[in-house]
Coordinates of C-alpha atoms and ligand atoms in Angstrom, one line a residue:
X45 CA 32.4 -6.2 9.1
X46 CA 28.9 -7.5 8.4
X47 CA 27.0 -5.3 6.0
X48 CA 23.6 -4.3 7.2
X49 CA 20.6 -2.8 5.4
X50 CA 20.2 1.0 5.3
X51 CA 18.2 2.6 8.1
X52 CA 14.5 2.9 7.1
X53 CA 14.9 0.2 4.4
X54 CA 13.2 -3.1 5.4
X55 CA 13.5 -6.7 4.3
X56 CA 10.1 -8.4 4.0
X57 CA 10.9 -11.9 5.2
X58 CA 9.2 -15.1 4.1
X59 CA 7.1 -15.4 7.3
X60 CA 5.6 -12.0 6.5
X61 CA 5.3 -12.2 2.8
X62 CA 2.0 -14.1 2.8
X63 CA 0.3 -11.0 4.2
X64 CA 1.7 -8.8 1.5
X65 CA 0.6 -11.2 -1.2
X66 CA -2.8 -11.5 0.3
X67 CA -3.2 -7.7 0.3
X68 CA -1.9 -7.3 -3.3
X69 CA -4.2 -10.1 -4.6
X70 CA -7.2 -8.5 -3.0
X71 CA -6.3 -5.0 -4.3
X72 CA -6.0 -6.4 -7.8
X73 CA -9.3 -8.2 -7.5
X74 CA -11.3 -5.3 -6.0
X75 CA -9.8 -2.7 -8.3
X76 CA -10.2 -4.7 -11.5
X77 CA -13.8 -5.3 -10.5
X78 CA -14.1 -1.5 -10.6
X79 CA -12.6 -1.4 -14.1
X80 CA -9.0 -0.4 -13.1
X81 CA -6.0 -1.7 -15.0
X82 CA -2.5 -2.1 -13.6
X83 CA 0.3 0.2 -14.8
X84 CA 4.0 -0.2 -13.9
X85 CA 6.1 2.9 -13.9
X86 CA 9.8 3.5 -13.3
X87 CA 11.3 4.0 -9.9
X88 CA 13.5 6.8 -11.1
X89 CA 12.2 10.0 -12.7
X90 CA 13.5 13.4 -13.6
X91 CA 13.5 15.5 -10.5
X92 CA 11.4 18.2 -12.1
X93 CA 8.4 15.8 -12.4
X94 CA 8.1 15.8 -8.7
X95 CA 9.2 19.4 -7.9
X96 CA 6.7 20.8 -10.4
X97 CA 4.0 18.1 -9.9
X98 CA 4.0 17.9 -6.1
X99 CA 5.0 21.5 -5.5
X100 CA 8.3 23.1 -4.4
X101 CA 6.8 24.2 -1.0
X102 CA 5.8 20.8 0.2
X103 CA 7.5 18.6 2.8
X104 CA 8.2 16.0 0.2
X105 CA 10.1 18.3 -2.2
X106 CA 11.7 20.4 0.4
X107 CA 13.2 17.7 2.5
X108 CA 12.2 14.2 1.8
X109 CA 13.3 13.4 -1.7
X110 CA 16.2 11.0 -2.6
X111 CA 17.7 13.2 -5.4
X112 CA 21.1 12.6 -7.1
X113 CA 22.9 13.5 -10.2
X114 CA 23.6 10.6 -12.6
X115 CA 26.8 10.1 -14.6
X116 CA 25.4 12.3 -17.4
X117 CA 24.7 15.1 -15.0
X118 CA 20.9 14.7 -15.0
X119 CA 19.1 15.3 -11.7
X120 CA 17.1 12.2 -10.9
X121 CA 14.8 11.4 -8.0
X122 CA 13.6 8.1 -6.5
X123 CA 9.9 8.3 -6.7
X124 CA 8.3 9.6 -3.5
X125 CA 4.8 8.8 -4.7
X126 CA 3.2 7.4 -7.8
X127 CA 0.6 9.9 -9.0
X128 CA 2.9 12.3 -10.8
X129 CA 4.6 9.4 -12.7
X130 CA 1.2 7.9 -13.6
X131 CA 0.1 11.3 -14.9
X132 CA 3.3 11.6 -16.9
X133 CA 2.8 8.1 -18.4
X134 CA -0.8 9.0 -19.4
X135 CA 0.4 12.1 -21.2
X136 CA 3.5 10.6 -22.7
X137 CA 1.7 7.6 -24.2
X138 CA -1.4 9.7 -25.0
X139 CA -3.6 7.2 -23.3
X140 CA -6.5 9.7 -23.6
X141 CA -6.7 9.1 -27.3
X142 CA -7.9 5.6 -26.6
X143 CA -10.3 6.7 -23.9
X144 CA -10.2 10.1 -22.1
X145 CA -11.1 8.2 -18.9
X146 CA -8.2 6.2 -17.5
X147 CA -8.6 4.1 -14.4
X148 CA -5.1 2.9 -13.3
X149 CA -3.5 1.3 -10.3
X150 CA 0.1 0.7 -9.4
X151 CA 1.8 -1.3 -6.5
X152 CA 5.3 -0.7 -5.5
X153 CA 8.0 1.0 -3.4
X154 CA 8.2 4.7 -2.7
X155 CA 11.2 6.5 -1.2
X156 CA 11.2 9.4 1.3
X157 CA 13.9 10.7 3.5
X158 CA 11.9 10.8 6.7
X159 CA 12.8 10.0 10.3
X160 CA 12.3 6.2 10.5
X161 CA 9.9 5.1 13.3
X162 CA 7.0 2.7 13.6
X163 CA 4.8 3.0 10.5
X164 CA 7.3 5.4 8.9
X165 CA 10.1 4.2 6.7
X166 CA 12.4 5.5 4.0
X167 CA 11.4 2.8 1.5
X168 CA 7.8 1.9 1.9
X169 CA 5.2 0.4 -0.3
X170 CA 2.0 2.0 -1.6
X171 CA -1.0 0.7 -3.5
X172 CA -2.1 3.6 -5.7
X173 CA -5.3 4.0 -7.7
X174 CA -6.1 7.0 -9.9
X175 CA -8.8 8.0 -12.3
X176 CA -7.8 10.6 -14.9
X177 CA -10.3 12.5 -17.1
X178 CA -13.4 12.8 -14.9
X179 CA -14.6 15.8 -13.1
X180 CA -17.9 14.4 -12.0
X181 CA -18.1 14.0 -8.2
X182 CA -19.6 10.6 -8.8
X183 CA -16.1 9.3 -9.5
X184 CA -14.8 10.9 -6.3
X185 CA -17.4 8.8 -4.4
X186 CA -16.7 5.7 -6.4
X187 CA -12.9 5.9 -5.7
X188 CA -13.6 6.3 -2.0
X189 CA -16.1 3.4 -2.0
X190 CA -13.5 1.2 -3.8
X191 CA -10.9 2.1 -1.2
X192 CA -13.1 1.3 1.8
X193 CA -14.4 -1.9 0.2
X194 CA -10.8 -3.1 -0.3
X195 CA -9.8 -2.2 3.3
X196 CA -12.8 -4.0 4.7
X197 CA -12.3 -7.0 2.5
X198 CA -8.8 -7.7 3.8
X199 CA -10.3 -7.6 7.3
X200 CA -9.7 -4.0 8.6
X201 CA -12.0 -2.8 11.2
X202 CA -12.4 0.4 13.3
X203 CA -11.7 2.6 10.3
X204 CA -12.8 6.2 10.0
X205 CA -13.2 7.9 6.7
X206 CA -12.4 11.6 7.0
X207 CA -13.5 14.0 4.3
X208 CA -12.8 17.6 3.5
X209 CA -12.8 20.0 0.5
X210 CA -9.9 22.2 -0.3
X211 CA -11.4 24.5 -2.9
X212 CA -9.8 25.2 -6.2
X213 CA -7.7 27.8 -8.0
X214 CA -10.5 30.3 -7.7
X215 CA -11.3 30.1 -4.1
X216 CA -8.2 28.7 -2.3
X217 CA -6.0 31.8 -2.8
X218 CA -8.4 33.9 -0.8
X219 CA -8.5 31.3 2.0
X220 CA -4.7 31.1 2.0
X221 CA -4.5 34.9 2.5
X222 CA -7.1 34.7 5.3
X223 CA -5.2 31.9 7.0
X224 CA -2.0 33.8 6.7
X225 CA -3.5 37.0 8.1
X226 CA -4.9 35.0 11.1
X227 CA -1.5 33.3 11.8
X228 CA 0.6 36.4 11.4
X229 CA -0.7 37.6 14.7
X230 CA 0.5 34.3 16.3
X231 CA 3.7 33.8 14.4
X232 CA 5.7 34.0 17.6
X233 CA 4.0 30.8 18.6
X234 CA 5.1 28.9 15.5
X235 CA 8.1 26.7 15.1
X236 CA 10.9 27.6 12.8
X237 CA 9.5 25.4 10.0
X238 CA 6.1 26.9 10.3
X239 CA 7.4 30.4 10.3
X240 CA 8.7 29.6 6.8
X241 CA 5.5 27.7 5.9
X242 CA 3.5 30.8 6.8
X243 CA 5.2 32.5 3.9
X244 CA 5.4 29.7 1.4
X245 CA 2.4 27.4 2.1
X246 CA 0.5 28.2 5.3
X247 CA -1.9 25.3 4.9
X248 CA 0.8 23.0 5.8
X249 CA 0.9 24.3 9.3
X250 CA -2.2 22.1 9.9
X251 CA 0.1 19.1 9.5
X252 CA 2.8 20.3 11.9
X253 CA 3.2 18.0 15.0
X254 CA 4.6 20.8 17.2
X255 CA 2.2 21.5 20.1
X256 CA 2.4 25.3 20.0
X257 CA 1.7 25.3 16.3
X258 CA -1.3 23.2 16.9
X259 CA -2.5 25.6 19.5
X260 CA -1.8 28.6 17.2
X261 CA -3.9 27.0 14.5
X262 CA -6.7 25.7 16.7
X263 CA -9.2 28.5 16.0
X264 CA -8.0 29.2 12.5
X265 CA -10.6 29.9 9.7
X266 CA -11.7 26.7 7.9
X267 CA -11.1 26.2 4.3
X268 CA -14.7 24.8 4.0
X269 CA -16.0 28.3 4.9
X270 CA -14.2 29.8 2.0
X271 CA -15.0 27.5 -0.9
X272 CA -16.8 29.0 -3.9
X273 CA -20.2 27.8 -4.9
X274 CA -18.9 25.5 -7.6
X275 CA -16.6 23.7 -5.2
X276 CA -19.4 23.6 -2.6
X277 CA -21.8 22.0 -5.1
X278 CA -19.2 19.5 -6.1
X279 CA -18.5 18.6 -2.5
X280 CA -22.3 18.2 -1.7
X281 CA -22.5 15.8 -4.5
X282 CA -19.6 13.7 -3.3
X283 CA -21.3 13.5 0.1
X284 CA -24.6 12.6 -1.5
X285 CA -23.0 9.8 -3.5
X286 CA -21.2 8.4 -0.5
X287 CA -24.4 8.3 1.4
X288 CA -26.1 6.5 -1.5
X289 CA -23.4 3.9 -1.3
X290 CA -24.0 3.6 2.5
X291 CA -20.6 4.9 3.5
X292 CA -20.2 6.8 6.7
X293 CA -17.7 9.7 6.9
X294 CA -16.8 12.4 9.2
X295 CA -15.9 15.9 8.1
X296 CA -12.5 17.0 9.1
X297 CA -12.0 20.7 8.2
X298 CA -8.3 20.5 9.4
X299 CA -7.3 17.7 7.1
X300 CA -5.5 19.5 4.3
X301 CA -3.1 16.8 2.9
X302 CA 0.5 17.4 2.3
X303 CA 0.7 17.9 -1.4
X304 CA 0.2 21.1 -3.4
X305 CA -1.7 19.5 -6.2
X306 CA -4.9 18.6 -4.3
X307 CA -8.1 20.5 -5.2
X308 CA -11.6 20.0 -3.9
X309 CA -12.1 16.5 -2.4
X310 CA -9.5 15.3 0.1
X311 CA -9.9 12.2 2.2
X312 CA -8.0 10.0 4.6
X313 CA -8.8 6.6 6.2
X314 CA -7.5 6.4 9.7
X315 CA -7.4 3.5 12.0
X316 CA -7.6 3.8 15.8
X317 CA -5.4 0.7 16.1
X318 CA -2.4 2.4 14.7
X319 CA -1.2 4.9 17.2
X320 CA 0.4 8.2 16.1
X321 CA 1.0 7.2 12.4
X322 CA -2.6 6.5 12.1
X323 CA -3.4 7.2 8.4
X324 CA -3.7 3.9 6.4
X325 CA -4.6 5.7 3.1
X326 CA -5.1 9.1 1.8
X327 CA -6.1 10.8 -1.4
X328 CA -8.0 13.4 -3.2
X329 CA -8.7 15.3 -6.3
X330 CA -6.0 17.1 -8.3
X331 CA -7.3 19.1 -11.2
X332 CA -4.1 21.1 -11.7
X333 CA -1.5 18.4 -11.6
X334 CA -1.5 17.7 -15.3
X335 CA -0.9 21.4 -16.2
X336 CA 1.9 21.6 -13.7
X337 CA 3.8 18.9 -15.5
X338 CA 3.2 20.4 -18.8
X339 CA 0.1 18.7 -20.0
X340 CA -3.4 19.4 -20.9
X341 CA -6.1 20.4 -18.5
X342 CA -7.1 17.0 -17.2
X343 CA -8.9 16.3 -13.9
X344 CA -7.8 13.5 -11.7
X345 CA -8.6 11.8 -8.4
X346 CA -7.0 9.0 -6.5
X347 CA -5.5 7.5 -3.3
X348 CA -2.5 5.8 -1.9
X349 CA -2.6 3.0 0.7
X350 CA 0.4 2.6 2.9
X351 CA 1.1 -1.1 2.8
X352 CA 3.3 -1.4 5.9
X353 CA 0.5 0.1 8.0
X354 CA -2.1 -1.9 6.3
X355 CA -0.2 -5.2 6.8
X356 CA 0.2 -4.4 10.5
X357 CA -3.6 -4.1 10.8
X358 CA -4.5 -7.5 9.3
X359 CA -6.5 -9.8 11.6
X360 CA -4.1 -11.6 13.9
X361 CA -5.8 -14.9 13.9
X362 CA -5.7 -15.4 10.1
X363 CA -3.0 -17.6 8.6
X364 CA -1.3 -16.1 5.5
X365 CA 1.5 -18.7 5.1
X366 CA 1.2 -21.7 2.8
X367 CA 2.6 -24.7 4.8
X368 CA 3.6 -27.9 3.0
X369 CA 0.9 -30.4 2.5
X370 CA 3.4 -33.3 2.7
X371 CA 6.9 -33.9 4.0
X372 CA 8.6 -37.1 2.9
X373 CA 10.9 -38.5 5.4
X374 CA 13.0 -40.9 3.4
X375 CA 15.3 -43.3 5.2
X376 CA 18.2 -44.5 3.1
X377 CA 19.6 -43.9 -0.4
X378 CA 17.0 -45.7 -2.5
X379 CA 14.0 -44.2 -0.6
X380 CA 15.5 -40.7 -1.0
X381 CA 15.8 -41.2 -4.7
X382 CA 12.2 -42.5 -4.8
X383 CA 11.1 -39.5 -2.7
X384 CA 12.7 -37.2 -5.2
X385 CA 10.8 -38.9 -8.0
X386 CA 7.5 -38.7 -6.1
X387 CA 7.9 -35.0 -5.2
X388 CA 8.4 -34.1 -8.9
X389 CA 5.0 -35.8 -9.6
X390 CA 3.3 -34.3 -6.6
X391 CA 4.3 -30.8 -7.6
X392 CA 2.7 -31.4 -11.0
X393 CA -0.4 -32.5 -9.2
X394 CA -0.6 -29.2 -7.2
X395 CA 0.6 -30.7 -3.9
X396 CA 3.1 -28.7 -1.8
X397 CA 5.6 -31.4 -0.9
X398 CA 9.0 -31.2 0.8
X399 CA 11.8 -33.6 1.6
X400 CA 15.0 -33.8 3.5
X401 CA 18.1 -33.7 1.3
X402 CA 20.6 -34.8 3.9
X403 CA 19.5 -38.3 4.7
X404 CA 19.1 -37.5 8.4
X405 CA 17.6 -39.7 11.1
X406 CA 13.9 -40.2 11.3
X407 CA 13.7 -38.2 14.5
X408 CA 15.4 -35.2 13.0
X409 CA 13.3 -35.4 9.8
X410 CA 10.1 -35.5 11.9
X411 CA 11.3 -32.5 13.8
X412 CA 11.9 -30.6 10.6
X413 CA 8.4 -31.6 9.3
X414 CA 6.9 -30.3 12.5
X415 CA 8.8 -27.0 12.2
X416 CA 7.7 -26.6 8.6
X417 CA 4.1 -27.3 9.8
X418 CA 3.6 -30.0 7.2
X419 CA 0.1 -31.5 7.4
X420 CA 1.2 -35.0 6.5
X421 CA 4.4 -36.9 6.6
X422 CA 5.2 -39.9 4.4
X423 CA 7.7 -42.2 6.1
X424 CA 9.5 -44.2 3.4
X425 CA 11.9 -46.9 4.5
X426 CA 13.9 -49.5 2.5
X427 CA 11.7 -52.5 3.4
X428 CA 8.4 -50.7 2.8
X429 CA 9.6 -49.4 -0.5
X430 CA 10.3 -52.9 -1.7
X431 CA 6.7 -53.7 -1.0
X432 CA 5.5 -50.5 -2.7
X433 CA 4.2 -49.2 0.6
X434 CA 4.8 -46.3 3.0
X435 CA 3.4 -44.9 6.2
X436 CA 1.3 -41.7 5.9
X437 CA 1.1 -39.8 9.2
X438 CA -1.4 -37.0 9.9
X439 CA 0.5 -34.5 11.9
X440 CA -2.6 -33.0 13.4
X441 CA -4.3 -36.2 14.7
X442 CA -1.0 -38.2 15.0
X443 CA -2.8 -41.1 13.3
X444 CA -0.8 -43.2 10.9
X445 CA -1.8 -45.6 8.1
X446 CA 0.0 -47.7 5.6
X447 CA -0.7 -46.8 2.0
X448 CA 0.4 -47.9 -1.5
X449 CA 2.9 -45.5 -2.9
X450 CA 1.2 -45.4 -6.3
X451 CA -2.0 -44.2 -4.6
X452 CA -0.2 -41.3 -2.8
X453 CA -1.2 -38.5 -5.0
X454 CA -4.8 -39.7 -5.2
X455 CA -5.1 -40.1 -1.4
X456 CA -3.5 -36.7 -0.7
X457 CA -5.8 -35.0 -3.2
X458 CA -8.8 -36.4 -1.5
X459 CA -7.6 -35.3 1.9
X460 CA -6.3 -31.8 1.0
X461 CA -7.4 -30.3 -2.2
Ligands
LIG796 P1 1.7 11.1 6.7 O1 0.9 12.2 7.1 O2 1.6 9.9 7.6 O3 3.2 11.5 6.5 P2 1.4 11.5 3.9 O4 0.3 12.5 3.8 O5 2.8 11.9 3.8 O6 1.2 10.7 5.3 P3 0.7 10.2 1.5 O7 1.7 10.8 0.7 O8 -0.7 10.6 1.3 O9 1.1 10.2 3.0 O10 0.8 8.6 1.4 C1 -0.4 7.7 1.6 C2 -0.1 6.7 2.6 O11 1.2 6.2 2.5 C3 -0.1 7.2 4.0 O12 -1.5 7.3 4.5 C4 0.6 6.2 4.8 O13 -0.2 5.1 5.1 C5 1.7 5.8 3.8 N1 3.0 6.4 4.0 C6 3.3 7.7 3.8 N2 4.6 7.9 4.1 C7 5.1 6.8 4.6 C8 6.3 6.4 5.2 N3 7.4 7.2 5.2 N4 6.4 5.1 5.6 C9 5.4 4.2 5.6 N5 4.2 4.6 5.1 C10 4.0 5.8 4.6
LIG797 MG1 4.3 12.5 5.0

């Protein structure tokens, strides 16, 4: 029986990879321009890092983690997100002793046991950026500006930036109680999951997709009406700085984000081209995360971009694949050997060159050159080779000229590079 990949785990094939590389390259360029450095963190962590960091009563920890016991009996989890690991690394290596402000980004796969569907997989890629050590709302705005610049630079349009504030340890508990009281009267309308959420984490009911739950919560009190004056001031500044940067946003008082550790600023970028899984990126401030994982009191803010969703939104007319500059169609044993020698030199000269290893007919080699979308084909026969010549064919215009073999690299460079 043929072995297939696991459901929700995707291969990213060569004809798609150009898009991924394009996105990653732009992320690095934009983020590094904002003073961020890359960090690479392990894919496996102790389960506690996530259960404590993300929060026991979240969807991720309750039902989406890939957790297993290793041969020594340790409970380990495939990372469902990167923020907690990045915070752990910052504490573990005491990066704050070098500079209390750390601007970090990370690109890689995350794992969540979710129901696979379009835009939702069990292994998916995120680009993550985090700033640790700054409470000033200026950095909230800066991080959001960086995210939007990046998304626009790769060509995304019709984006909407949604913004909310979630309050903090001082004011959110009162909101929670108020929300709970409001929903208690409607608990008969709630799905089984939300009945439980009502006790453990009522804010999560906002994220429930069940229609009756959405109806129940439609007129619920808004968190923004309950935030304390400190949080309100912070949020006002975030908005002011976004406006200074010329960024438009809409306030969405129902956007609460799934993770427990968020405080104050929460944001999402949604695309109306995406259908129901419409969030391309999400993030927010988390001033309690570090304490949850046993560290100091350090503020943080960041976001994660979903790469599958982002890649699916890239402009359709843009070419992301690098086609060969040249295909050498060698006819006969000596020409093939010569082609091999030429290709080695061409590669050193920065020219993408291909040949046919099998010594097939000219017709079949031309077909292959066409399929590979080579821009030029060099036809190299025994007789021409003896004269030091070959025919160079432009596959676009179909025009053909005879050239000296020793001038090939020079000629191609003038045409291509
Ligand atoms: P959603 O509400 O779509 O489940 P989330 O709040 O769980 O998103 P985050 O944890 O904030 O998502 O992750 C940030 C981004 O990662 C999302 O906006 C989305 O683009 C992407 N993402 C999250 N989960 C998945 C998944 N299972 N498959 C593909 N992309 C995902
Ligand atoms: Mg989710």
